[in-house]
PDB file of C-alpha atoms in Angstrom:
ATOM      1  CA  MET A   1     -13.687   0.334   2.193  1.00 92.00           C
ATOM      2  CA  ILE A   2     -13.687  -3.365   1.364  1.00 95.00           C
ATOM      3  CA  TYR A   3      -9.893  -4.601   0.349  1.00 95.00           C
ATOM      4  CA  LEU A   4      -9.450  -7.689  -1.728  1.00 98.00           C
ATOM      5  CA  LYS A   5      -6.599  -9.761  -0.808  1.00 98.00           C
ATOM      6  CA  THR A   6      -3.928 -11.492  -3.059  1.00 98.00           C
ATOM      7  CA  ASP A   7      -3.019 -15.159  -2.987  1.00 98.00           C
ATOM      8  CA  GLU A   8       0.091 -14.632  -1.103  1.00 98.00           C
ATOM      9  CA  GLU A   9      -1.853 -11.784   1.030  1.00 98.00           C
ATOM     10  CA  ILE A  10      -4.382 -15.212   1.963  1.00 98.00           C
ATOM     11  CA  GLU A  11      -1.264 -16.762   2.767  1.00 98.00           C
ATOM     12  CA  LEU A  12       0.006 -14.699   5.500  1.00 98.00           C
ATOM     13  CA  MET A  13      -3.400 -14.283   7.094  1.00 98.00           C
ATOM     14  CA  ARG A  14      -3.526 -18.802   7.206  1.00 98.00           C
ATOM     15  CA  ARG A  15       0.109 -18.155   9.254  1.00 98.00           C
ATOM     16  CA  ALA A  16      -1.773 -16.084  11.461  1.00 98.00           C
ATOM     17  CA  ASN A  17      -4.291 -17.281  12.112  1.00 98.00           C
ATOM     18  CA  LEU A  18      -3.374 -20.692  12.342  1.00 98.00           C
ATOM     19  CA  LEU A  19      -1.318 -19.512  14.884  1.00 99.00           C
ATOM     20  CA  VAL A  20      -4.466 -18.685  16.636  1.00 99.00           C
ATOM     21  CA  GLY A  21      -5.566 -22.131  16.498  1.00 98.00           C
ATOM     22  CA  ARG A  22      -2.771 -23.384  18.426  1.00 98.00           C
ATOM     23  CA  THR A  23      -2.941 -20.822  20.605  1.00 99.00           C
ATOM     24  CA  LEU A  24      -6.288 -21.814  21.360  1.00 98.00           C
ATOM     25  CA  ALA A  25      -5.504 -25.135  21.830  1.00 98.00           C
ATOM     26  CA  GLU A  26      -2.395 -24.387  24.394  1.00 98.00           C
ATOM     27  CA  VAL A  27      -5.327 -22.557  26.213  1.00 98.00           C
ATOM     28  CA  ALA A  28      -7.598 -25.787  25.741  1.00 98.00           C
ATOM     29  CA  LYS A  29      -4.716 -27.954  27.953  1.00 98.00           C
ATOM     30  CA  LEU A  30      -5.202 -25.484  31.039  1.00 98.00           C
ATOM     31  CA  ILE A  31      -8.924 -25.196  31.106  1.00 98.00           C
ATOM     32  CA  ALA A  32     -10.135 -26.654  34.375  1.00 98.00           C
ATOM     33  CA  PRO A  33     -12.146 -25.905  37.803  1.00 98.00           C
ATOM     34  CA  GLY A  34      -9.731 -23.484  40.045  1.00 98.00           C
ATOM     35  CA  VAL A  35      -8.037 -21.682  36.732  1.00 98.00           C
ATOM     36  CA  THR A  36      -8.132 -18.265  36.469  1.00 98.00           C
ATOM     37  CA  THR A  37      -8.910 -16.520  33.503  1.00 98.00           C
ATOM     38  CA  LYS A  38      -5.530 -14.371  33.637  1.00 98.00           C
ATOM     39  CA  ASP A  39      -3.888 -18.058  34.027  1.00 98.00           C
ATOM     40  CA  LEU A  40      -5.137 -18.617  30.461  1.00 98.00           C
ATOM     41  CA  ASP A  41      -4.267 -14.674  29.374  1.00 98.00           C
ATOM     42  CA  LYS A  42      -0.643 -15.684  30.362  1.00 98.00           C
ATOM     43  CA  ARG A  43      -0.129 -18.738  28.270  1.00 98.00           C
ATOM     44  CA  ALA A  44      -1.531 -17.206  25.670  1.00 98.00           C
ATOM     45  CA  GLU A  45       0.802 -14.188  25.193  1.00 98.00           C
ATOM     46  CA  GLU A  46       3.721 -16.347  26.097  1.00 98.00           C
ATOM     47  CA  PHE A  47       2.638 -18.864  23.486  1.00 98.00           C
ATOM     48  CA  ILE A  48       2.044 -16.034  20.973  1.00 99.00           C
ATOM     49  CA  ARG A  49       5.550 -14.491  21.315  1.00 98.00           C
ATOM     50  CA  ASP A  50       6.994 -17.373  21.649  1.00 98.00           C
ATOM     51  CA  ASN A  51       5.968 -17.943  17.955  1.00 98.00           C
ATOM     52  CA  GLY A  52       7.050 -14.408  16.603  1.00 98.00           C
ATOM     53  CA  ALA A  53       3.735 -13.178  16.853  1.00 98.00           C
ATOM     54  CA  THR A  54       2.390 -10.440  18.810  1.00 98.00           C
ATOM     55  CA  PRO A  55      -1.390 -10.564  20.149  1.00 98.00           C
ATOM     56  CA  ALA A  56      -3.625  -8.676  18.376  1.00 98.00           C
ATOM     57  CA  PHE A  57      -5.964  -7.396  21.340  1.00 98.00           C
ATOM     58  CA  LEU A  58      -3.530  -6.404  23.745  1.00 98.00           C
ATOM     59  CA  GLY A  59      -3.737  -2.772  23.694  1.00 97.00           C
ATOM     60  CA  TYR A  60      -6.468  -2.594  21.019  1.00 97.00           C
ATOM     61  CA  HIS A  61      -8.708   0.497  22.028  1.00 97.00           C
ATOM     62  CA  GLY A  62      -6.685  -0.146  25.319  1.00 97.00           C
ATOM     63  CA  PHE A  63      -7.877  -3.699  25.703  1.00 98.00           C
ATOM     64  CA  PRO A  64      -5.779  -5.152  28.797  1.00 98.00           C
ATOM     65  CA  GLY A  65      -5.566  -8.547  27.507  1.00 98.00           C
ATOM     66  CA  SER A  66      -4.464 -10.582  25.151  1.00 98.00           C
ATOM     67  CA  LEU A  67      -7.455 -13.032  25.211  1.00 98.00           C
ATOM     68  CA  CYS A  68     -11.257 -12.118  25.485  1.00 98.00           C
ATOM     69  CA  THR A  69     -12.480 -14.728  28.380  1.00 98.00           C
ATOM     70  CA  SER A  70     -16.321 -14.620  28.518  1.00 98.00           C
ATOM     71  CA  VAL A  71     -17.863 -17.049  31.314  1.00 98.00           C
ATOM     72  CA  ASN A  72     -21.023 -18.128  31.008  1.00 98.00           C
ATOM     73  CA  ASP A  73     -23.648 -15.210  30.412  1.00 98.00           C
ATOM     74  CA  HIS A  74     -20.805 -13.232  29.262  1.00 98.00           C
ATOM     75  CA  VAL A  75     -21.096 -12.763  25.591  1.00 98.00           C
ATOM     76  CA  VAL A  76     -18.014 -11.576  24.242  1.00 98.00           C
ATOM     77  CA  HIS A  77     -15.088  -9.049  25.723  1.00 98.00           C
ATOM     78  CA  GLY A  78     -14.499 -10.536  29.212  1.00 98.00           C
ATOM     79  CA  ILE A  79     -11.349  -9.642  30.655  1.00 98.00           C
ATOM     80  CA  PRO A  80      -9.123 -12.216  32.058  1.00 98.00           C
ATOM     81  CA  SER A  81      -8.938 -11.494  35.732  1.00 98.00           C
ATOM     82  CA  ASP A  82      -6.912 -13.473  38.587  1.00 98.00           C
ATOM     83  CA  LYS A  83     -10.688 -13.053  40.279  1.00 98.00           C
ATOM     84  CA  VAL A  84     -12.553 -15.172  38.015  1.00 98.00           C
ATOM     85  CA  VAL A  85     -12.081 -18.504  38.707  1.00 98.00           C
ATOM     86  CA  LEU A  86     -13.610 -21.243  36.516  1.00 98.00           C
ATOM     87  CA  GLN A  87     -16.032 -23.595  38.262  1.00 98.00           C
ATOM     88  CA  GLU A  88     -17.379 -27.019  37.200  1.00 98.00           C
ATOM     89  CA  GLY A  89     -19.754 -26.671  34.799  1.00 98.00           C
ATOM     90  CA  ASP A  90     -19.116 -23.520  33.749  1.00 98.00           C
ATOM     91  CA  ILE A  91     -18.747 -22.497  29.814  1.00 98.00           C
ATOM     92  CA  VAL A  92     -15.884 -20.112  28.740  1.00 98.00           C
ATOM     93  CA  SER A  93     -15.985 -18.283  25.505  1.00 98.00           C
ATOM     94  CA  VAL A  94     -12.045 -18.108  24.545  1.00 99.00           C
ATOM     95  CA  ASP A  95     -11.291 -15.564  21.699  1.00 98.00           C
ATOM     96  CA  CYS A  96      -7.998 -15.137  20.380  1.00 98.00           C
ATOM     97  CA  GLY A  97      -5.768 -12.213  17.923  1.00 98.00           C
ATOM     98  CA  THR A  98      -2.154 -12.934  16.531  1.00 98.00           C
ATOM     99  CA  LYS A  99      -0.393 -10.065  14.386  1.00 98.00           C
ATOM    100  CA  LEU A 100       2.193 -12.133  12.014  1.00 98.00           C
ATOM    101  CA  ASP A 101       4.156 -10.728   9.173  1.00 98.00           C
ATOM    102  CA  GLY A 102       1.459  -7.773   9.378  1.00 98.00           C
ATOM    103  CA  TYR A 103      -1.493  -9.622   8.720  1.00 98.00           C
ATOM    104  CA  THR A 104      -4.193 -10.559  11.783  1.00 98.00           C
ATOM    105  CA  GLY A 105      -5.718 -13.952  12.650  1.00 98.00           C
ATOM    106  CA  ASP A 106      -9.254 -14.044  14.762  1.00 98.00           C
ATOM    107  CA  SER A 107     -10.721 -17.010  15.995  1.00 99.00           C
ATOM    108  CA  ALA A 108     -13.015 -18.001  19.036  1.00 99.00           C
ATOM    109  CA  TYR A 109     -13.926 -21.180  21.021  1.00 98.00           C
ATOM    110  CA  THR A 110     -16.289 -21.738  23.814  1.00 98.00           C
ATOM    111  CA  PHE A 111     -14.977 -24.530  26.290  1.00 98.00           C
ATOM    112  CA  ALA A 112     -16.627 -26.637  28.538  1.00 98.00           C
ATOM    113  CA  VAL A 113     -15.006 -26.514  32.516  1.00 98.00           C
ATOM    114  CA  GLY A 114     -15.828 -30.243  33.486  1.00 97.00           C
ATOM    115  CA  GLU A 115     -19.049 -31.512  33.011  1.00 97.00           C
ATOM    116  CA  ILE A 116     -21.914 -28.626  31.692  1.00 98.00           C
ATOM    117  CA  SER A 117     -25.462 -29.812  31.629  1.00 98.00           C
ATOM    118  CA  ASP A 118     -27.177 -31.316  28.690  1.00 98.00           C
ATOM    119  CA  GLU A 119     -28.992 -27.603  27.742  1.00 98.00           C
ATOM    120  CA  VAL A 120     -25.669 -25.937  27.686  1.00 98.00           C
ATOM    121  CA  ARG A 121     -24.425 -28.252  25.859  1.00 98.00           C
ATOM    122  CA  ALA A 122     -26.898 -28.054  23.164  1.00 98.00           C
ATOM    123  CA  LEU A 123     -26.439 -24.173  22.898  1.00 98.00           C
ATOM    124  CA  LEU A 124     -22.918 -24.902  22.241  1.00 98.00           C
ATOM    125  CA  ARG A 125     -23.364 -27.209  19.928  1.00 98.00           C
ATOM    126  CA  THR A 126     -25.926 -25.218  18.266  1.00 98.00           C
ATOM    127  CA  THR A 127     -24.103 -22.319  18.070  1.00 98.00           C
ATOM    128  CA  LYS A 128     -21.043 -24.524  16.567  1.00 98.00           C
ATOM    129  CA  GLU A 129     -23.155 -25.614  14.066  1.00 98.00           C
ATOM    130  CA  SER A 130     -24.197 -22.401  12.959  1.00 99.00           C
ATOM    131  CA  LEU A 131     -21.112 -21.078  12.072  1.00 99.00           C
ATOM    132  CA  TYR A 132     -20.415 -23.544   9.941  1.00 98.00           C
ATOM    133  CA  VAL A 133     -23.901 -22.969   8.196  1.00 98.00           C
ATOM    134  CA  GLY A 134     -23.064 -19.312   7.174  1.00 98.00           C
ATOM    135  CA  ILE A 135     -19.809 -20.437   6.492  1.00 98.00           C
ATOM    136  CA  GLU A 136     -21.405 -22.250   3.431  1.00 98.00           C
ATOM    137  CA  GLN A 137     -22.832 -19.168   2.482  1.00 98.00           C
ATOM    138  CA  ALA A 138     -19.737 -17.227   1.835  1.00 98.00           C
ATOM    139  CA  VAL A 139     -18.933 -17.852  -1.660  1.00 98.00           C
ATOM    140  CA  ALA A 140     -18.332 -15.221  -4.429  1.00 98.00           C
ATOM    141  CA  GLY A 141     -21.412 -14.012  -5.842  1.00 98.00           C
ATOM    142  CA  LYS A 142     -23.583 -14.274  -2.565  1.00 98.00           C
ATOM    143  CA  ARG A 143     -24.251 -11.476  -0.233  1.00 98.00           C
ATOM    144  CA  VAL A 144     -23.097 -10.643   3.665  1.00 98.00           C
ATOM    145  CA  GLY A 145     -27.226 -11.183   4.265  1.00 98.00           C
ATOM    146  CA  ASP A 146     -27.309 -14.660   3.390  1.00 98.00           C
ATOM    147  CA  ILE A 147     -24.627 -15.240   5.915  1.00 98.00           C
ATOM    148  CA  GLY A 148     -26.535 -13.713   8.802  1.00 98.00           C
ATOM    149  CA  HIS A 149     -30.046 -15.246   7.664  1.00 98.00           C
ATOM    150  CA  ALA A 150     -28.303 -18.791   7.578  1.00 98.00           C
ATOM    151  CA  VAL A 151     -27.189 -18.276  11.047  1.00 99.00           C
ATOM    152  CA  GLN A 152     -30.250 -16.749  12.539  1.00 98.00           C
ATOM    153  CA  GLN A 153     -32.726 -19.245  10.416  1.00 98.00           C
ATOM    154  CA  TYR A 154     -30.760 -22.138  11.962  1.00 98.00           C
ATOM    155  CA  CYS A 155     -30.650 -20.991  15.872  1.00 98.00           C
ATOM    156  CA  GLU A 156     -33.889 -19.491  15.977  1.00 98.00           C
ATOM    157  CA  ALA A 157     -35.476 -22.726  14.325  1.00 98.00           C
ATOM    158  CA  ARG A 158     -33.723 -24.606  17.758  1.00 98.00           C
ATOM    159  CA  GLY A 159     -35.177 -21.437  20.068  1.00 98.00           C
ATOM    160  CA  TYR A 160     -32.224 -19.761  20.508  1.00 98.00           C
ATOM    161  CA  HIS A 161     -31.551 -16.208  20.108  1.00 98.00           C
ATOM    162  CA  VAL A 162     -29.176 -14.120  18.145  1.00 98.00           C
ATOM    163  CA  VAL A 163     -27.346 -10.990  19.437  1.00 98.00           C
ATOM    164  CA  ARG A 164     -27.808  -7.680  17.402  1.00 98.00           C
ATOM    165  CA  GLU A 165     -25.748  -5.647  19.009  1.00 97.00           C
ATOM    166  CA  LEU A 166     -22.396  -7.353  17.890  1.00 98.00           C
ATOM    167  CA  VAL A 167     -21.415  -8.928  14.564  1.00 98.00           C
ATOM    168  CA  GLY A 168     -18.298 -10.421  12.411  1.00 98.00           C
ATOM    169  CA  HIS A 169     -16.256  -8.166  10.538  1.00 98.00           C
ATOM    170  CA  GLY A 170     -13.341  -8.184   7.506  1.00 98.00           C
ATOM    171  CA  ILE A 171     -10.269  -8.653   8.290  1.00 98.00           C
ATOM    172  CA  GLY A 172      -6.278  -8.331   6.931  1.00 98.00           C
ATOM    173  CA  GLN A 173      -3.715  -5.803   8.126  1.00 98.00           C
ATOM    174  CA  SER A 174      -5.945  -4.505  10.458  1.00 97.00           C
ATOM    175  CA  MET A 175      -8.323  -6.641  12.946  1.00 97.00           C
ATOM    176  CA  HIS A 176     -11.499  -4.738  12.130  1.00 97.00           C
ATOM    177  CA  GLU A 177     -12.329  -4.193   8.221  1.00 98.00           C
ATOM    178  CA  ALA A 178     -14.964  -3.555   6.432  1.00 98.00           C
ATOM    179  CA  PRO A 179     -17.832  -5.103   5.988  1.00 98.00           C
ATOM    180  CA  GLU A 180     -19.737  -5.876   9.074  1.00 98.00           C
ATOM    181  CA  VAL A 181     -21.237  -9.476   8.965  1.00 98.00           C
ATOM    182  CA  PRO A 182     -23.973  -9.915  10.937  1.00 98.00           C
ATOM    183  CA  ASN A 183     -25.355 -12.984  12.660  1.00 98.00           C
ATOM    184  CA  TYR A 184     -28.904 -12.210  11.182  1.00 98.00           C
ATOM    185  CA  GLY A 185     -30.611 -10.514   8.330  1.00 97.00           C
ATOM    186  CA  ARG A 186     -32.456 -10.870   4.937  1.00 98.00           C
ATOM    187  CA  ARG A 187     -31.060 -13.148   1.715  1.00 98.00           C
ATOM    188  CA  GLY A 188     -29.849 -11.344  -1.018  1.00 98.00           C
ATOM    189  CA  THR A 189     -28.860  -8.218   1.268  1.00 98.00           C
ATOM    190  CA  GLY A 190     -25.931  -6.310   1.696  1.00 98.00           C
ATOM    191  CA  PRO A 191     -22.655  -6.149  -0.084  1.00 98.00           C
ATOM    192  CA  GLU A 192     -21.613  -8.836  -2.828  1.00 98.00           C
ATOM    193  CA  LEU A 193     -19.477 -11.532  -1.811  1.00 98.00           C
ATOM    194  CA  ARG A 194     -16.308 -10.945  -3.818  1.00 98.00           C
ATOM    195  CA  SER A 195     -13.511 -13.872  -4.369  1.00 98.00           C
ATOM    196  CA  GLY A 196     -10.305 -12.160  -2.075  1.00 98.00           C
ATOM    197  CA  MET A 197     -12.455 -10.389   0.571  1.00 98.00           C
ATOM    198  CA  CYS A 198     -11.289 -11.891   4.242  1.00 98.00           C
ATOM    199  CA  ILE A 199     -14.077 -11.882   6.813  1.00 98.00           C
ATOM    200  CA  CYS A 200     -14.587 -13.062  10.676  1.00 99.00           C
ATOM    201  CA  ILE A 201     -17.665 -15.192  10.897  1.00 99.00           C
ATOM    202  CA  GLU A 202     -18.851 -15.421  14.493  1.00 98.00           C
ATOM    203  CA  PRO A 203     -22.226 -16.266  15.951  1.00 98.00           C
ATOM    204  CA  MET A 204     -23.276 -15.606  19.491  1.00 98.00           C
ATOM    205  CA  ILE A 205     -25.892 -17.156  20.718  1.00 98.00           C
ATOM    206  CA  ASN A 206     -27.744 -16.776  23.687  1.00 98.00           C
ATOM    207  CA  ILE A 207     -30.507 -18.707  25.816  1.00 98.00           C
ATOM    208  CA  GLY A 208     -33.992 -16.859  26.500  1.00 96.00           C
ATOM    209  CA  SER A 209     -33.137 -13.581  24.826  1.00 98.00           C
ATOM    210  CA  LYS A 210     -31.339 -11.808  22.199  1.00 98.00           C
ATOM    211  CA  ASN A 211     -30.716  -8.784  25.199  1.00 98.00           C
ATOM    212  CA  VAL A 212     -27.599  -7.901  26.347  1.00 98.00           C
ATOM    213  CA  THR A 213     -26.208  -5.210  28.473  1.00 98.00           C
ATOM    214  CA  PHE A 214     -22.805  -3.409  28.831  1.00 97.00           C
ATOM    215  CA  GLU A 215     -20.915  -3.711  31.944  1.00 96.00           C
ATOM    216  CA  ARG A 216     -19.411  -0.573  33.887  1.00 95.00           C
ATOM    217  CA  ASP A 217     -15.670  -1.487  32.658  1.00 96.00           C
ATOM    218  CA  GLY A 218     -15.975  -0.865  29.487  1.00 96.00           C
ATOM    219  CA  TRP A 219     -15.908  -4.218  27.788  1.00 98.00           C
ATOM    220  CA  THR A 220     -17.933  -7.009  29.015  1.00 98.00           C
ATOM    221  CA  VAL A 221     -21.375  -7.788  27.075  1.00 98.00           C
ATOM    222  CA  ARG A 222     -23.925  -9.524  29.337  1.00 98.00           C
ATOM    223  CA  THR A 223     -26.907 -11.438  28.787  1.00 98.00           C
ATOM    224  CA  LYS A 224     -29.663  -9.801  30.150  1.00 97.00           C
ATOM    225  CA  THR A 225     -31.663 -12.564  31.139  1.00 97.00           C
ATOM    226  CA  ARG A 226     -28.103 -13.416  32.918  1.00 98.00           C
ATOM    227  CA  LYS A 227     -29.088 -16.902  31.220  1.00 98.00           C
ATOM    228  CA  PRO A 228     -25.268 -18.758  29.033  1.00 98.00           C
ATOM    229  CA  SER A 229     -24.518 -17.353  25.954  1.00 98.00           C
ATOM    230  CA  ALA A 230     -22.046 -19.243  23.585  1.00 98.00           C
ATOM    231  CA  HIS A 231     -19.783 -17.608  20.336  1.00 98.00           C
ATOM    232  CA  PHE A 232     -17.319 -19.596  17.759  1.00 99.00           C
ATOM    233  CA  GLU A 233     -15.634 -17.157  15.550  1.00 99.00           C
ATOM    234  CA  HIS A 234     -13.681 -18.872  12.236  1.00 99.00           C
ATOM    235  CA  CYS A 235     -11.708 -16.299   9.499  1.00 98.00           C
ATOM    236  CA  VAL A 236     -12.586 -17.508   6.043  1.00 98.00           C
ATOM    237  CA  ALA A 237     -11.257 -16.021   3.033  1.00 98.00           C
ATOM    238  CA  ILE A 238     -14.097 -15.670  -0.123  1.00 98.00           C
ATOM    239  CA  ARG A 239     -13.578 -17.931  -3.099  1.00 98.00           C
ATOM    240  CA  GLU A 240     -15.942 -19.091  -5.895  1.00 97.00           C
ATOM    241  CA  GLY A 241     -17.790 -21.838  -4.938  1.00 96.00           C
ATOM    242  CA  LYS A 242     -16.323 -22.628  -1.530  1.00 97.00           C
ATOM    243  CA  ALA A 243     -15.427 -20.609   1.237  1.00 98.00           C
ATOM    244  CA  ASP A 244     -11.877 -20.775   2.453  1.00 98.00           C
ATOM    245  CA  ILE A 245     -11.403 -21.216   5.877  1.00 98.00           C
ATOM    246  CA  LEU A 246      -8.023 -20.092   7.223  1.00 98.00           C
ATOM    247  CA  SER A 247      -8.164 -20.384  11.016  1.00 98.00           C
ATOM    248  CA  SER A 248      -8.708 -23.916  12.395  1.00 98.00           C
ATOM    249  CA  PHE A 249     -10.381 -25.782  15.503  1.00 98.00           C
ATOM    250  CA  GLU A 250      -8.191 -29.083  14.350  1.00 98.00           C
ATOM    251  CA  PHE A 251      -5.539 -28.111  17.237  1.00 98.00           C
ATOM    252  CA  ILE A 252      -8.637 -27.786  19.744  1.00 98.00           C
ATOM    253  CA  SER A 253      -9.984 -31.294  18.525  1.00 98.00           C
ATOM    254  CA  GLU A 254      -6.310 -33.027  19.172  1.00 97.00           C
ATOM    255  CA  VAL A 255      -6.440 -31.761  23.169  1.00 98.00           C
ATOM    256  CA  LEU A 256     -10.213 -32.691  23.999  1.00 97.00           C
ATOM    257  CA  GLY A 257      -9.840 -35.698  22.240  1.00 93.00           C
ATOM    258  CA  ASP A 258     -13.557 -37.128  21.600  1.00 87.00           C
ATOM    259  CA  ARG A 259     -14.857 -34.538  23.913  1.00 89.00           C
ATOM    260  CA  GLU A 260     -16.100 -31.776  21.604  1.00 91.00           C
ATOM    261  CA  PHE A 261     -16.416 -29.584  24.863  1.00 91.00           C
TER     262      PHE A 261
END
């Protein structure tokens, strides 16, 4: 069942999502060669709790971290670890969720660690741009397939590959609600988008191949080719005419300055 949110509920969700954006900005301050993904996780949990919320990911189906930290060829759901040390030229997708006043926020950003190659920077730029291309379709009267089609066409036209096994999702009091929101599809297919629906759009885009493998830890998803993958995510409320983006990358931009990644 797809739950439509009231204006009051959407404002509560905006608060939870803006806290995610602020948490990602705190994480951005730490990202550098020599830092572990566990360091990032500790800071995120501390910041979330200091702001009166709880980490939505921690303990979710047994997940052991407050963040998903996915480095280089890890697509999503990487487990923070003292053993994963960021290196110059890496990229790291940081996916964060909060629970605040009964509602959930969820957003992700892929960061550069120091200087990255032009090839990888182009992947990050295309993936981030495709997120906004998808959001343009997230308006009342369209269908879920319109979002996926837009993301898929944008990325494949530039030589990249869209992961099939993992998708965006509805969100509200629960982190994952109906409908699923794939990053591929056909126009005019899937559930109709109605004002008050809240969804997470999250392109997961690979170099080389769309195929992925699942690691033995039960969480980490890796590209089958071992080539890099990028991941960006916003939470949006469906409205007439234009989507209302509830999460924000503005706090990250304040930390990164002129550098997008």
